[in-house]
Amino acid sequence: MVFLDPPTDEELTRRAQSGETAALGLLLARHQAPMRAVALSLLGHGPDAEDAVQDAVVTALRRIGDVRDPAAVGAWLRAIVRNTSRMRLRADREETPGLDQLDQLDRLAPGTDGPSHPERVVDRHAMRDWIWNAMAELPQQLRLVLMLRHFSGITSYQEIAGACEIPVGTVRSRLSQARGKLAEVLLRTATEAHDDASRLVEDSRKEAELTLDGAMRGRQPREILELWPAETELVGILRTPGERCHPFPAMERTRQSGITQHLRHVVASPDITIWEMTTANPDGIPNPCPPNLAWLMIRRPDRRVRSLRVVFPGRPA
């Protein structure tokens, strides 16, 4: 009987960089214990230490292709955990590191080329489809907080709580559950074939552009009208209290006020869509719109919009 030596970290890293998801899953499993040890040494036992490890895992998924020294990937992973933990110790308010902070971690981690937008990084690697197909197996409420936390600009606990209309403590609980379940699914599905996740994002981007153009013209094309049936409901801060509202009247009020919205970023899963916008106000408007907002849509299985919530990051819920 011939016993084969286990693959080295360098071999696994190079295989992961070439798109082999099983290699990345094995690499993360191999280094989970030392990563947790670093977090525990800085944060002690508790949810913060587990969150720091999970943040490092997400960063590794996003940045594995940029590691310059594959043999030192263990030190790279531990450095990310160390930086995540230190940032938590410096935090002034209860929030997990946002995307900007995660990009700082990417910059500080050895062997990477600096920050980049998460979706563009994921799109650059063959890991993208594996990650998004694994996320699709999570319950909707868990997937929503994970999408907001790691793939949108709505990243703090307070902002996610406002977007989902849940307490901050529930945000923490759901994120912890989502990370744990995602890790399980990733390891279980590492060797499977995965659907092309970029196609859904690209289709959603085209839909967003058509919808925004129709809203500014005051008339939506037929293919967009079919996605917003009469039972579609506007929820959240823009809803008229005590009434069931369709989103189109709110779009018309925005058009008449002269406020323009420009698509900045798209996050999409089969039943959750997030369109992030920048806005511009006409001169002298009495109630100007904040410079950034997001459309958070829940969809039916046929892709029609069930509900729309407009979220203003950084503003109180």
PDB file of C-alpha atoms in Angstrom:
ATOM      1  CA  MET A   1       0.000   0.000   0.000  1.00  0.00           C
ATOM      2  CA  VAL A   2       1.337   3.410  -0.986  1.00  0.00           C
ATOM      3  CA  PHE A   3       0.565   6.337   1.333  1.00  0.00           C
ATOM      4  CA  LEU A   4       0.514   9.714  -0.374  1.00  0.00           C
ATOM      5  CA  ASP A   5       1.660  12.766   1.493  1.00  0.00           C
ATOM      6  CA  PRO A   6      -1.105  15.362   2.057  1.00  0.00           C
ATOM      7  CA  PRO A   7      -0.890  18.394  -0.219  1.00  0.00           C
ATOM      8  CA  THR A   8       1.123  21.298   1.107  1.00  0.00           C
ATOM      9  CA  ASP A   9      -0.348  24.743   1.781  1.00  0.00           C
ATOM     10  CA  GLU A  10       1.417  25.985  -1.334  1.00  0.00           C
ATOM     11  CA  GLU A  11      -0.167  23.279  -3.481  1.00  0.00           C
ATOM     12  CA  LEU A  12      -3.643  23.888  -2.067  1.00  0.00           C
ATOM     13  CA  THR A  13      -3.334  27.650  -2.499  1.00  0.00           C
ATOM     14  CA  ARG A  14      -2.221  27.374  -6.121  1.00  0.00           C
ATOM     15  CA  ARG A  15      -5.035  24.925  -6.840  1.00  0.00           C
ATOM     16  CA  ALA A  16      -7.522  27.264  -5.157  1.00  0.00           C
ATOM     17  CA  GLN A  17      -6.209  30.183  -7.214  1.00  0.00           C
ATOM     18  CA  SER A  18      -6.787  28.166 -10.367  1.00  0.00           C
ATOM     19  CA  GLY A  19     -10.446  27.742  -9.396  1.00  0.00           C
ATOM     20  CA  GLU A  20     -10.489  24.433  -7.504  1.00  0.00           C
ATOM     21  CA  THR A  21     -13.054  25.037  -4.792  1.00  0.00           C
ATOM     22  CA  ALA A  22     -12.313  21.771  -2.968  1.00  0.00           C
ATOM     23  CA  ALA A  23      -8.732  22.919  -2.445  1.00  0.00           C
ATOM     24  CA  LEU A  24      -9.883  26.180  -0.885  1.00  0.00           C
ATOM     25  CA  GLY A  25     -12.325  24.351   1.351  1.00  0.00           C
ATOM     26  CA  LEU A  26      -9.570  22.020   2.563  1.00  0.00           C
ATOM     27  CA  LEU A  27      -7.202  24.943   3.086  1.00  0.00           C
ATOM     28  CA  LEU A  28      -9.681  26.855   5.242  1.00  0.00           C
ATOM     29  CA  ALA A  29     -10.552  23.745   7.256  1.00  0.00           C
ATOM     30  CA  ARG A  30      -6.859  23.057   7.872  1.00  0.00           C
ATOM     31  CA  HIS A  31      -6.222  26.536   9.280  1.00  0.00           C
ATOM     32  CA  GLN A  32      -9.465  27.052  11.179  1.00  0.00           C
ATOM     33  CA  ALA A  33      -7.984  26.087  14.567  1.00  0.00           C
ATOM     34  CA  PRO A  34      -4.961  28.442  14.438  1.00  0.00           C
ATOM     35  CA  MET A  35      -7.152  31.248  13.132  1.00  0.00           C
ATOM     36  CA  ARG A  36      -9.533  30.764  16.052  1.00  0.00           C
ATOM     37  CA  ALA A  37      -6.594  30.686  18.473  1.00  0.00           C
ATOM     38  CA  VAL A  38      -5.475  34.135  17.275  1.00  0.00           C
ATOM     39  CA  ALA A  39      -8.973  35.559  17.710  1.00  0.00           C
ATOM     40  CA  LEU A  40      -9.349  34.063  21.187  1.00  0.00           C
ATOM     41  CA  SER A  41      -5.985  35.448  22.299  1.00  0.00           C
ATOM     42  CA  LEU A  42      -7.099  38.989  21.417  1.00  0.00           C
ATOM     43  CA  LEU A  43     -10.852  38.956  22.020  1.00  0.00           C
ATOM     44  CA  GLY A  44     -11.399  36.183  24.535  1.00  0.00           C
ATOM     45  CA  HIS A  45     -14.189  33.633  24.373  1.00  0.00           C
ATOM     46  CA  GLY A  46     -17.416  34.972  22.900  1.00  0.00           C
ATOM     47  CA  PRO A  47     -19.202  35.900  19.654  1.00  0.00           C
ATOM     48  CA  ASP A  48     -16.646  38.566  18.694  1.00  0.00           C
ATOM     49  CA  ALA A  49     -13.906  35.970  18.343  1.00  0.00           C
ATOM     50  CA  GLU A  50     -16.085  33.743  16.158  1.00  0.00           C
ATOM     51  CA  ASP A  51     -17.121  36.760  14.056  1.00  0.00           C
ATOM     52  CA  ALA A  52     -13.463  37.706  13.564  1.00  0.00           C
ATOM     53  CA  VAL A  53     -12.673  34.225  12.255  1.00  0.00           C
ATOM     54  CA  GLN A  54     -15.671  34.268   9.912  1.00  0.00           C
ATOM     55  CA  ASP A  55     -14.692  37.718   8.595  1.00  0.00           C
ATOM     56  CA  ALA A  56     -11.266  36.307   7.812  1.00  0.00           C
ATOM     57  CA  VAL A  57     -12.859  33.387   5.963  1.00  0.00           C
ATOM     58  CA  VAL A  58     -14.919  35.772   3.826  1.00  0.00           C
ATOM     59  CA  THR A  59     -11.815  37.841   3.097  1.00  0.00           C
ATOM     60  CA  ALA A  60      -9.966  34.679   2.070  1.00  0.00           C
ATOM     61  CA  LEU A  61     -12.798  33.729  -0.284  1.00  0.00           C
ATOM     62  CA  ARG A  62     -12.597  37.183  -1.820  1.00  0.00           C
ATOM     63  CA  ARG A  63      -8.811  37.524  -2.000  1.00  0.00           C
ATOM     64  CA  ILE A  64      -7.262  34.077  -2.375  1.00  0.00           C
ATOM     65  CA  GLY A  65      -6.339  34.887  -5.964  1.00  0.00           C
ATOM     66  CA  ASP A  66      -4.116  37.755  -4.825  1.00  0.00           C
ATOM     67  CA  VAL A  67      -1.864  35.821  -2.450  1.00  0.00           C
ATOM     68  CA  ARG A  68       1.690  36.246  -3.740  1.00  0.00           C
ATOM     69  CA  ASP A  69       3.400  33.699  -1.465  1.00  0.00           C
ATOM     70  CA  PRO A  70       1.225  30.565  -1.445  1.00  0.00           C
ATOM     71  CA  ALA A  71       3.569  28.813   0.993  1.00  0.00           C
ATOM     72  CA  ALA A  72       2.830  31.521   3.603  1.00  0.00           C
ATOM     73  CA  VAL A  73      -0.962  31.371   3.301  1.00  0.00           C
ATOM     74  CA  GLY A  74      -1.289  30.292   6.938  1.00  0.00           C
ATOM     75  CA  ALA A  75       0.436  33.466   8.126  1.00  0.00           C
ATOM     76  CA  TRP A  76      -1.763  35.450   5.721  1.00  0.00           C
ATOM     77  CA  LEU A  77      -4.937  33.977   7.214  1.00  0.00           C
ATOM     78  CA  ARG A  78      -3.763  34.578  10.771  1.00  0.00           C
ATOM     79  CA  ALA A  79      -2.808  38.160   9.935  1.00  0.00           C
ATOM     80  CA  ILE A  80      -6.317  38.832   8.651  1.00  0.00           C
ATOM     81  CA  VAL A  81      -7.808  37.439  11.875  1.00  0.00           C
ATOM     82  CA  ARG A  82      -5.373  39.538  13.930  1.00  0.00           C
ATOM     83  CA  ASN A  83      -6.255  42.720  12.068  1.00  0.00           C
ATOM     84  CA  THR A  84      -9.981  41.976  12.266  1.00  0.00           C
ATOM     85  CA  SER A  85      -9.707  41.457  16.016  1.00  0.00           C
ATOM     86  CA  ARG A  86      -7.758  44.664  16.542  1.00  0.00           C
ATOM     87  CA  MET A  87     -10.287  46.647  14.540  1.00  0.00           C
ATOM     88  CA  ARG A  88     -13.039  45.259  16.728  1.00  0.00           C
ATOM     89  CA  LEU A  89     -11.168  46.368  19.828  1.00  0.00           C
ATOM     90  CA  ARG A  90     -10.935  49.889  18.371  1.00  0.00           C
ATOM     91  CA  ALA A  91     -14.582  50.071  17.331  1.00  0.00           C
ATOM     92  CA  ASP A  92     -16.502  52.980  18.844  1.00  0.00           C
ATOM     93  CA  ARG A  93     -19.944  51.482  18.272  1.00  0.00           C
ATOM     94  CA  GLU A  94     -21.429  48.024  17.911  1.00  0.00           C
ATOM     95  CA  GLU A  95     -20.897  47.015  14.346  1.00  0.00           C
ATOM     96  CA  THR A  96     -18.934  44.506  12.407  1.00  0.00           C
ATOM     97  CA  PRO A  97     -16.244  45.805  10.066  1.00  0.00           C
ATOM     98  CA  GLY A  98     -17.857  47.195   6.925  1.00  0.00           C
ATOM     99  CA  LEU A  99     -16.648  46.725   3.380  1.00  0.00           C
ATOM    100  CA  ASP A 100     -14.226  49.643   3.646  1.00  0.00           C
ATOM    101  CA  GLN A 101     -12.765  48.101   6.793  1.00  0.00           C
ATOM    102  CA  LEU A 102     -12.533  44.685   5.159  1.00  0.00           C
ATOM    103  CA  ASP A 103     -10.644  46.337   2.319  1.00  0.00           C
ATOM    104  CA  GLN A 104      -8.245  47.734   4.929  1.00  0.00           C
ATOM    105  CA  LEU A 105      -7.751  44.175   6.135  1.00  0.00           C
ATOM    106  CA  ASP A 106      -7.012  43.121   2.560  1.00  0.00           C
ATOM    107  CA  ARG A 107      -4.377  45.849   2.331  1.00  0.00           C
ATOM    108  CA  LEU A 108      -2.773  44.856   5.637  1.00  0.00           C
ATOM    109  CA  ALA A 109      -2.793  41.143   4.895  1.00  0.00           C
ATOM    110  CA  PRO A 110       0.567  39.915   3.524  1.00  0.00           C
ATOM    111  CA  GLY A 111       0.768  39.023  -0.128  1.00  0.00           C
ATOM    112  CA  THR A 112      -2.191  40.981  -1.528  1.00  0.00           C
ATOM    113  CA  ASP A 113      -2.354  43.860  -3.971  1.00  0.00           C
ATOM    114  CA  GLY A 114      -4.682  46.161  -2.050  1.00  0.00           C
ATOM    115  CA  PRO A 115      -8.428  46.737  -1.806  1.00  0.00           C
ATOM    116  CA  SER A 116     -11.065  46.282  -4.441  1.00  0.00           C
ATOM    117  CA  HIS A 117     -14.843  46.201  -4.490  1.00  0.00           C
ATOM    118  CA  PRO A 118     -16.067  42.817  -3.193  1.00  0.00           C
ATOM    119  CA  GLU A 119     -18.261  41.919  -6.153  1.00  0.00           C
ATOM    120  CA  ARG A 120     -15.501  42.761  -8.634  1.00  0.00           C
ATOM    121  CA  VAL A 121     -13.015  40.661  -6.650  1.00  0.00           C
ATOM    122  CA  VAL A 122     -15.341  37.692  -6.454  1.00  0.00           C
ATOM    123  CA  ASP A 123     -16.156  38.035 -10.149  1.00  0.00           C
ATOM    124  CA  ARG A 124     -12.446  37.860 -10.942  1.00  0.00           C
ATOM    125  CA  HIS A 125     -12.109  34.374  -9.491  1.00  0.00           C
ATOM    126  CA  ALA A 126     -13.692  31.025 -10.198  1.00  0.00           C
ATOM    127  CA  MET A 127     -14.851  30.924  -6.548  1.00  0.00           C
ATOM    128  CA  ARG A 128     -17.719  33.315  -7.310  1.00  0.00           C
ATOM    129  CA  ASP A 129     -20.263  30.723  -8.419  1.00  0.00           C
ATOM    130  CA  TRP A 130     -19.389  28.420  -5.516  1.00  0.00           C
ATOM    131  CA  ILE A 131     -20.005  31.201  -2.977  1.00  0.00           C
ATOM    132  CA  TRP A 132     -23.279  32.446  -4.460  1.00  0.00           C
ATOM    133  CA  ASN A 133     -24.722  28.983  -5.003  1.00  0.00           C
ATOM    134  CA  ALA A 134     -23.891  28.136  -1.389  1.00  0.00           C
ATOM    135  CA  MET A 135     -25.588  31.325  -0.212  1.00  0.00           C
ATOM    136  CA  ALA A 136     -28.695  30.365  -2.179  1.00  0.00           C
ATOM    137  CA  GLU A 137     -29.149  27.380   0.160  1.00  0.00           C
ATOM    138  CA  LEU A 138     -29.514  29.614   3.217  1.00  0.00           C
ATOM    139  CA  PRO A 139     -32.953  30.636   4.512  1.00  0.00           C
ATOM    140  CA  GLN A 140     -33.996  34.006   3.095  1.00  0.00           C
ATOM    141  CA  GLN A 141     -33.733  35.956   6.349  1.00  0.00           C
ATOM    142  CA  LEU A 142     -30.195  34.675   6.931  1.00  0.00           C
ATOM    143  CA  ARG A 143     -29.138  35.258   3.343  1.00  0.00           C
ATOM    144  CA  LEU A 144     -30.445  38.825   3.451  1.00  0.00           C
ATOM    145  CA  VAL A 145     -28.297  39.920   6.394  1.00  0.00           C
ATOM    146  CA  LEU A 146     -25.280  38.160   4.875  1.00  0.00           C
ATOM    147  CA  MET A 147     -25.760  39.887   1.512  1.00  0.00           C
ATOM    148  CA  LEU A 148     -26.094  43.263   3.194  1.00  0.00           C
ATOM    149  CA  ARG A 149     -23.138  42.683   5.481  1.00  0.00           C
ATOM    150  CA  HIS A 150     -20.622  41.369   2.966  1.00  0.00           C
ATOM    151  CA  PHE A 151     -21.760  42.462  -0.507  1.00  0.00           C
ATOM    152  CA  SER A 152     -23.439  45.855  -0.125  1.00  0.00           C
ATOM    153  CA  GLY A 153     -22.622  49.229   1.398  1.00  0.00           C
ATOM    154  CA  ILE A 154     -25.132  48.633   4.207  1.00  0.00           C
ATOM    155  CA  THR A 155     -22.736  46.959   6.628  1.00  0.00           C
ATOM    156  CA  SER A 156     -23.118  48.165  10.223  1.00  0.00           C
ATOM    157  CA  TYR A 157     -25.399  46.368  12.652  1.00  0.00           C
ATOM    158  CA  GLN A 158     -27.527  49.501  12.993  1.00  0.00           C
ATOM    159  CA  GLU A 159     -27.940  49.921   9.229  1.00  0.00           C
ATOM    160  CA  ILE A 160     -28.791  46.257   8.691  1.00  0.00           C
ATOM    161  CA  ALA A 161     -31.276  46.425  11.573  1.00  0.00           C
ATOM    162  CA  GLY A 162     -32.956  49.435   9.968  1.00  0.00           C
ATOM    163  CA  ALA A 163     -33.042  47.819   6.525  1.00  0.00           C
ATOM    164  CA  CYS A 164     -34.603  44.614   7.870  1.00  0.00           C
ATOM    165  CA  GLU A 165     -36.692  46.229  10.628  1.00  0.00           C
ATOM    166  CA  ILE A 166     -35.291  43.927  13.300  1.00  0.00           C
ATOM    167  CA  PRO A 167     -33.393  44.583  16.554  1.00  0.00           C
ATOM    168  CA  VAL A 168     -29.608  44.881  16.475  1.00  0.00           C
ATOM    169  CA  GLY A 169     -29.335  41.763  18.624  1.00  0.00           C
ATOM    170  CA  THR A 170     -31.259  39.813  16.008  1.00  0.00           C
ATOM    171  CA  VAL A 171     -28.842  41.045  13.331  1.00  0.00           C
ATOM    172  CA  ARG A 172     -25.931  39.648  15.329  1.00  0.00           C
ATOM    173  CA  SER A 173     -27.733  36.341  15.864  1.00  0.00           C
ATOM    174  CA  ARG A 174     -28.716  35.927  12.216  1.00  0.00           C
ATOM    175  CA  LEU A 175     -25.234  36.802  10.979  1.00  0.00           C
ATOM    176  CA  SER A 176     -23.731  34.219  13.296  1.00  0.00           C
ATOM    177  CA  GLN A 177     -26.193  31.572  12.069  1.00  0.00           C
ATOM    178  CA  ALA A 178     -25.659  32.569   8.430  1.00  0.00           C
ATOM    179  CA  ARG A 179     -21.868  32.347   8.659  1.00  0.00           C
ATOM    180  CA  GLY A 180     -22.000  28.968  10.320  1.00  0.00           C
ATOM    181  CA  LYS A 181     -24.454  27.527   7.795  1.00  0.00           C
ATOM    182  CA  LEU A 182     -22.534  29.060   4.875  1.00  0.00           C
ATOM    183  CA  ALA A 183     -19.307  27.428   6.034  1.00  0.00           C
ATOM    184  CA  GLU A 184     -21.090  24.062   6.223  1.00  0.00           C
ATOM    185  CA  VAL A 185     -22.571  24.421   2.737  1.00  0.00           C
ATOM    186  CA  LEU A 186     -19.278  25.587   1.228  1.00  0.00           C
ATOM    187  CA  LEU A 187     -17.419  22.565   2.524  1.00  0.00           C
ATOM    188  CA  ARG A 188     -20.203  20.208   1.444  1.00  0.00           C
ATOM    189  CA  THR A 189     -20.495  21.609  -2.091  1.00  0.00           C
ATOM    190  CA  ALA A 190     -16.835  22.312  -2.834  1.00  0.00           C
ATOM    191  CA  THR A 191     -16.589  19.562  -5.449  1.00  0.00           C
ATOM    192  CA  GLU A 192     -19.959  20.183  -7.155  1.00  0.00           C
ATOM    193  CA  ALA A 193     -20.698  22.064 -10.356  1.00  0.00           C
ATOM    194  CA  HIS A 194     -22.224  25.502  -9.825  1.00  0.00           C
ATOM    195  CA  ASP A 195     -24.505  27.744 -11.844  1.00  0.00           C
ATOM    196  CA  ASP A 196     -23.189  30.973 -13.329  1.00  0.00           C
ATOM    197  CA  ALA A 197     -23.972  33.586 -10.677  1.00  0.00           C
ATOM    198  CA  SER A 198     -22.794  36.522 -12.791  1.00  0.00           C
ATOM    199  CA  ARG A 199     -25.664  36.071 -15.253  1.00  0.00           C
ATOM    200  CA  LEU A 200     -28.227  36.888 -12.565  1.00  0.00           C
ATOM    201  CA  VAL A 201     -26.330  40.026 -11.553  1.00  0.00           C
ATOM    202  CA  GLU A 202     -25.992  41.188 -15.144  1.00  0.00           C
ATOM    203  CA  ASP A 203     -29.704  40.604 -15.815  1.00  0.00           C
ATOM    204  CA  SER A 204     -30.527  42.535 -12.646  1.00  0.00           C
ATOM    205  CA  ARG A 205     -28.276  45.402 -13.702  1.00  0.00           C
ATOM    206  CA  LYS A 206     -30.057  45.696 -17.054  1.00  0.00           C
ATOM    207  CA  GLU A 207     -33.400  45.565 -15.273  1.00  0.00           C
ATOM    208  CA  ALA A 208     -32.302  48.341 -12.900  1.00  0.00           C
ATOM    209  CA  GLU A 209     -31.222  50.581 -15.759  1.00  0.00           C
ATOM    210  CA  LEU A 210     -34.525  50.063 -17.582  1.00  0.00           C
ATOM    211  CA  THR A 211     -36.515  50.677 -14.392  1.00  0.00           C
ATOM    212  CA  LEU A 212     -34.652  53.875 -13.525  1.00  0.00           C
ATOM    213  CA  ASP A 213     -34.975  55.163 -17.087  1.00  0.00           C
ATOM    214  CA  GLY A 214     -38.710  54.403 -17.078  1.00  0.00           C
ATOM    215  CA  ALA A 215     -39.132  56.087 -13.706  1.00  0.00           C
ATOM    216  CA  MET A 216     -37.444  59.245 -14.974  1.00  0.00           C
ATOM    217  CA  ARG A 217     -39.602  59.241 -18.112  1.00  0.00           C
ATOM    218  CA  GLY A 218     -42.774  58.576 -16.134  1.00  0.00           C
ATOM    219  CA  ARG A 219     -43.535  55.497 -18.188  1.00  0.00           C
ATOM    220  CA  GLN A 220     -42.180  51.986 -17.722  1.00  0.00           C
ATOM    221  CA  PRO A 221     -41.652  49.565 -20.640  1.00  0.00           C
ATOM    222  CA  ARG A 222     -43.853  46.483 -20.778  1.00  0.00           C
ATOM    223  CA  GLU A 223     -41.159  44.053 -19.600  1.00  0.00           C
ATOM    224  CA  ILE A 224     -40.658  46.124 -16.439  1.00  0.00           C
ATOM    225  CA  LEU A 225     -44.382  46.531 -15.782  1.00  0.00           C
ATOM    226  CA  GLU A 226     -44.709  42.748 -15.778  1.00  0.00           C
ATOM    227  CA  LEU A 227     -42.188  42.568 -12.929  1.00  0.00           C
ATOM    228  CA  TRP A 228     -44.130  45.049 -10.761  1.00  0.00           C
ATOM    229  CA  PRO A 229     -47.710  43.666 -10.567  1.00  0.00           C
ATOM    230  CA  ALA A 230     -50.539  45.414  -8.747  1.00  0.00           C
ATOM    231  CA  GLU A 231     -49.904  43.412  -5.571  1.00  0.00           C
ATOM    232  CA  THR A 232     -46.306  44.650  -5.278  1.00  0.00           C
ATOM    233  CA  GLU A 233     -46.032  46.541  -2.002  1.00  0.00           C
ATOM    234  CA  LEU A 234     -43.945  49.523  -0.959  1.00  0.00           C
ATOM    235  CA  VAL A 235     -42.792  49.033   2.634  1.00  0.00           C
ATOM    236  CA  GLY A 236     -40.626  50.962   5.043  1.00  0.00           C
ATOM    237  CA  ILE A 237     -40.018  54.672   5.468  1.00  0.00           C
ATOM    238  CA  LEU A 238     -41.577  55.797   2.159  1.00  0.00           C
ATOM    239  CA  ARG A 239     -44.843  53.998   2.750  1.00  0.00           C
ATOM    240  CA  THR A 240     -47.912  56.087   3.594  1.00  0.00           C
ATOM    241  CA  PRO A 241     -48.898  55.022   7.133  1.00  0.00           C
ATOM    242  CA  GLY A 242     -52.032  52.921   7.305  1.00  0.00           C
ATOM    243  CA  GLU A 243     -52.221  52.333   3.560  1.00  0.00           C
ATOM    244  CA  ARG A 244     -51.103  49.609   1.210  1.00  0.00           C
ATOM    245  CA  CYS A 245     -48.949  51.335  -1.401  1.00  0.00           C
ATOM    246  CA  HIS A 246     -47.544  50.342  -4.772  1.00  0.00           C
ATOM    247  CA  PRO A 247     -43.997  51.620  -5.481  1.00  0.00           C
ATOM    248  CA  PHE A 248     -44.871  53.426  -8.726  1.00  0.00           C
ATOM    249  CA  PRO A 249     -46.542  56.488  -7.083  1.00  0.00           C
ATOM    250  CA  ALA A 250     -43.405  56.985  -4.983  1.00  0.00           C
ATOM    251  CA  MET A 251     -41.298  56.781  -8.150  1.00  0.00           C
ATOM    252  CA  GLU A 252     -43.543  59.402  -9.745  1.00  0.00           C
ATOM    253  CA  ARG A 253     -43.184  61.728  -6.750  1.00  0.00           C
ATOM    254  CA  THR A 254     -39.425  61.381  -7.015  1.00  0.00           C
ATOM    255  CA  ARG A 255     -39.538  62.211 -10.719  1.00  0.00           C
ATOM    256  CA  GLN A 256     -41.712  65.278 -10.166  1.00  0.00           C
ATOM    257  CA  SER A 257     -39.386  66.556  -7.445  1.00  0.00           C
ATOM    258  CA  GLY A 258     -36.483  66.496  -9.896  1.00  0.00           C
ATOM    259  CA  ILE A 259     -34.392  64.025  -7.898  1.00  0.00           C
ATOM    260  CA  THR A 260     -32.289  61.739 -10.087  1.00  0.00           C
ATOM    261  CA  GLN A 261     -30.902  58.336  -9.123  1.00  0.00           C
ATOM    262  CA  HIS A 262     -27.859  56.687 -10.660  1.00  0.00           C
ATOM    263  CA  LEU A 263     -27.103  52.985 -10.332  1.00  0.00           C
ATOM    264  CA  ARG A 264     -23.867  52.292  -8.471  1.00  0.00           C
ATOM    265  CA  HIS A 265     -23.899  48.633  -7.467  1.00  0.00           C
ATOM    266  CA  VAL A 266     -26.067  45.511  -7.843  1.00  0.00           C
ATOM    267  CA  VAL A 267     -26.331  42.505  -5.521  1.00  0.00           C
ATOM    268  CA  ALA A 268     -28.674  39.732  -6.636  1.00  0.00           C
ATOM    269  CA  SER A 269     -29.867  36.303  -5.599  1.00  0.00           C
ATOM    270  CA  PRO A 270     -32.960  34.545  -6.980  1.00  0.00           C
ATOM    271  CA  ASP A 271     -35.308  36.096  -4.401  1.00  0.00           C
ATOM    272  CA  ILE A 272     -33.387  39.115  -3.045  1.00  0.00           C
ATOM    273  CA  THR A 273     -32.168  42.066  -5.083  1.00  0.00           C
ATOM    274  CA  ILE A 274     -30.275  45.137  -3.858  1.00  0.00           C
ATOM    275  CA  TRP A 275     -29.746  48.155  -6.106  1.00  0.00           C
ATOM    276  CA  GLU A 276     -27.483  50.792  -4.600  1.00  0.00           C
ATOM    277  CA  MET A 277     -27.840  54.329  -5.938  1.00  0.00           C
ATOM    278  CA  THR A 278     -26.281  57.740  -5.752  1.00  0.00           C
ATOM    279  CA  THR A 279     -28.714  60.662  -5.953  1.00  0.00           C
ATOM    280  CA  ALA A 280     -28.672  64.242  -7.154  1.00  0.00           C
ATOM    281  CA  ASN A 281     -31.097  66.948  -5.960  1.00  0.00           C
ATOM    282  CA  PRO A 282     -32.213  70.026  -7.905  1.00  0.00           C
ATOM    283  CA  ASP A 283     -31.220  73.387  -6.444  1.00  0.00           C
ATOM    284  CA  GLY A 284     -33.498  74.751  -3.749  1.00  0.00           C
ATOM    285  CA  ILE A 285     -35.429  71.533  -3.071  1.00  0.00           C
ATOM    286  CA  PRO A 286     -36.986  71.808   0.426  1.00  0.00           C
ATOM    287  CA  ASN A 287     -36.415  68.174   1.462  1.00  0.00           C
ATOM    288  CA  PRO A 288     -33.318  66.948  -0.364  1.00  0.00           C
ATOM    289  CA  CYS A 289     -32.743  63.254  -0.744  1.00  0.00           C
ATOM    290  CA  PRO A 290     -29.638  61.785   0.980  1.00  0.00           C
ATOM    291  CA  PRO A 291     -26.716  61.233  -1.400  1.00  0.00           C
ATOM    292  CA  ASN A 292     -26.958  57.440  -1.177  1.00  0.00           C
ATOM    293  CA  LEU A 293     -29.862  55.037  -1.019  1.00  0.00           C
ATOM    294  CA  ALA A 294     -30.640  51.423  -1.817  1.00  0.00           C
ATOM    295  CA  TRP A 295     -33.626  49.572  -3.206  1.00  0.00           C
ATOM    296  CA  LEU A 296     -34.138  46.322  -1.293  1.00  0.00           C
ATOM    297  CA  MET A 297     -36.502  44.008  -3.178  1.00  0.00           C
ATOM    298  CA  ILE A 298     -37.974  40.665  -2.169  1.00  0.00           C
ATOM    299  CA  ARG A 299     -39.066  38.608  -5.184  1.00  0.00           C
ATOM    300  CA  ARG A 300     -41.458  35.782  -5.876  1.00  0.00           C
ATOM    301  CA  PRO A 301     -40.279  32.536  -7.510  1.00  0.00           C
ATOM    302  CA  ASP A 302     -41.312  33.946 -10.909  1.00  0.00           C
ATOM    303  CA  ARG A 303     -38.951  36.934 -10.282  1.00  0.00           C
ATOM    304  CA  ARG A 304     -41.825  39.422  -9.885  1.00  0.00           C
ATOM    305  CA  VAL A 305     -41.246  41.936  -7.114  1.00  0.00           C
ATOM    306  CA  ARG A 306     -43.160  41.125  -3.946  1.00  0.00           C
ATOM    307  CA  SER A 307     -42.027  44.160  -1.943  1.00  0.00           C
ATOM    308  CA  LEU A 308     -39.714  47.167  -2.218  1.00  0.00           C
ATOM    309  CA  ARG A 309     -38.061  48.899   0.705  1.00  0.00           C
ATOM    310  CA  VAL A 310     -35.974  52.020   0.080  1.00  0.00           C
ATOM    311  CA  VAL A 311     -33.103  52.198   2.569  1.00  0.00           C
ATOM    312  CA  PHE A 312     -31.003  55.250   3.395  1.00  0.00           C
ATOM    313  CA  PRO A 313     -27.662  54.017   4.803  1.00  0.00           C
ATOM    314  CA  GLY A 314     -26.335  56.019   7.701  1.00  0.00           C
ATOM    315  CA  ARG A 315     -29.698  57.455   8.712  1.00  0.00           C
ATOM    316  CA  PRO A 316     -31.607  56.330  11.822  1.00  0.00           C
ATOM    317  CA  ALA A 317     -34.179  53.622  11.167  1.00  0.00           C
TER     318      ALA A 317
END
